[in-house]
Amino acid sequence: MGRIERSRELARRRTRKAKLKKLRAKFAAAKNETEKTEILEKARRVSPFVEL
């Protein structure tokens, strides 16, 4: 038996939050602008309105 929609939604939200946390740490540690733009593009794919 599969998950119900609400639990899938919550799981997606938790995954997104963890991934964005990692991307924010990478963004803060990035040395130059090209690395920062690549990380920002990846974060936008995960969450379109994210602010790093």
Coordinates of N, CA and C in Angstrom, one line a residue:
M1 N 0.8 -1.2 0.0 CA 0.0 0.0 0.0 C 0.9 1.2 0.0
G2 N 0.6 2.2 -0.9 CA 1.4 3.4 -1.0 C 1.1 4.4 0.1
R3 N 1.9 5.5 0.0 CA 1.6 6.6 0.9 C 0.4 7.4 0.4
I4 N -0.2 8.1 1.4 CA -1.2 9.1 1.0 C -0.6 10.4 0.6
E5 N -1.3 11.2 -0.1 CA -0.8 12.4 -0.7 C -0.1 13.3 0.3
R6 N -0.8 13.5 1.4 CA -0.2 14.4 2.4 C 1.1 14.0 2.9
S7 N 1.3 12.7 3.2 CA 2.6 12.3 3.7 C 3.7 12.4 2.6
R8 N 3.3 12.2 1.3 CA 4.3 12.4 0.2 C 4.7 13.9 0.1
E9 N 3.7 14.7 0.3 CA 3.9 16.2 0.2 C 4.9 16.6 1.4
L10 N 4.7 16.1 2.5 CA 5.6 16.4 3.7 C 7.0 15.8 3.4
A11 N 7.1 14.6 2.9 CA 8.4 14.1 2.6 C 9.1 14.9 1.5
R12 N 8.4 15.3 0.5 CA 9.0 16.2 -0.5 C 9.5 17.5 0.1
R13 N 8.7 18.1 1.0 CA 9.1 19.3 1.7 C 10.3 19.1 2.6
R14 N 10.4 18.0 3.3 CA 11.6 17.7 4.1 C 12.8 17.6 3.2
T15 N 12.7 16.8 2.1 CA 13.8 16.6 1.2 C 14.3 18.0 0.6
R16 N 13.3 18.8 0.2 CA 13.7 20.1 -0.3 C 14.4 21.0 0.7
K17 N 13.9 20.9 1.9 CA 14.5 21.7 2.9 C 16.0 21.3 3.2
A18 N 16.2 20.0 3.2 CA 17.6 19.5 3.5 C 18.5 19.8 2.3
K19 N 18.0 19.7 1.1 CA 18.8 20.0 -0.1 C 19.1 21.5 -0.2
L20 N 18.2 22.3 0.1 CA 18.5 23.8 0.1 C 19.4 24.1 1.2
K21 N 19.4 23.5 2.3 CA 20.3 23.7 3.4 C 21.8 23.5 2.9
K22 N 22.0 22.3 2.2 CA 23.3 22.0 1.7 C 23.7 23.0 0.6
L23 N 22.8 23.4 -0.2 CA 23.1 24.3 -1.3 C 23.5 25.7 -0.7
R24 N 22.8 26.1 0.4 CA 23.1 27.4 1.0 C 24.5 27.3 1.6
A25 N 24.9 26.2 2.2 CA 26.3 26.1 2.7 C 27.3 26.1 1.6
K26 N 27.0 25.4 0.5 CA 27.9 25.5 -0.7 C 28.0 26.9 -1.2
F27 N 26.9 27.6 -1.3 CA 26.9 29.0 -1.8 C 27.7 29.9 -0.9
A28 N 27.6 29.7 0.4 CA 28.4 30.6 1.3 C 29.9 30.3 1.2
A29 N 30.3 29.0 0.9 CA 31.7 28.6 0.7 C 32.2 28.9 -0.7
A30 N 31.4 29.2 -1.6 CA 31.8 29.4 -3.0 C 32.8 30.5 -3.1
K31 N 33.9 30.3 -3.9 CA 35.0 31.2 -4.0 C 34.7 32.3 -5.1
N32 N 34.1 32.0 -6.2 CA 34.0 33.0 -7.3 C 32.5 33.0 -7.8
E33 N 32.2 33.9 -8.7 CA 30.9 34.2 -9.1 C 30.3 33.0 -10.0
T34 N 31.2 32.4 -10.7 CA 30.7 31.3 -11.6 C 30.2 30.1 -10.7
E35 N 30.9 29.8 -9.7 CA 30.4 28.8 -8.7 C 29.1 29.2 -8.1
K36 N 29.0 30.4 -7.7 CA 27.8 30.9 -7.1 C 26.6 30.9 -8.0
T37 N 26.8 31.2 -9.3 CA 25.7 31.2 -10.2 C 25.2 29.8 -10.5
E38 N 26.2 28.8 -10.6 CA 25.8 27.4 -10.8 C 25.0 26.9 -9.6
I39 N 25.4 27.2 -8.4 CA 24.7 26.8 -7.3 C 23.3 27.4 -7.2
L40 N 23.2 28.7 -7.6 CA 21.9 29.4 -7.6 C 21.0 28.7 -8.6
E41 N 21.5 28.4 -9.8 CA 20.7 27.7 -10.8 C 20.2 26.4 -10.3
K42 N 21.0 25.6 -9.6 CA 20.6 24.3 -9.1 C 19.5 24.5 -8.0
A43 N 19.7 25.6 -7.2 CA 18.7 25.8 -6.1 C 17.4 26.3 -6.8
R44 N 17.4 27.0 -7.9 CA 16.2 27.4 -8.5 C 15.4 26.3 -9.1
R45 N 16.1 25.2 -9.5 CA 15.5 24.0 -10.0 C 14.7 23.3 -8.9
V46 N 15.3 23.3 -7.7 CA 14.7 22.7 -6.5 C 13.5 23.5 -6.1
S47 N 13.7 24.8 -6.0 CA 12.6 25.7 -5.5 C 12.8 27.1 -6.2
P48 N 11.8 27.4 -7.1 CA 12.0 28.5 -8.0 C 12.1 29.9 -7.3
F49 N 11.6 30.1 -6.1 CA 11.7 31.4 -5.5 C 12.6 31.5 -4.4
V50 N 13.6 30.6 -4.3 CA 14.5 30.5 -3.2 C 15.5 31.7 -3.2
E51 N 15.8 32.2 -2.0 CA 16.8 33.3 -1.8 C 18.0 32.7 -1.1
L52 N 19.2 32.8 -1.7 CA 20.4 32.3 -1.0 C 21.2 33.3 -0.4

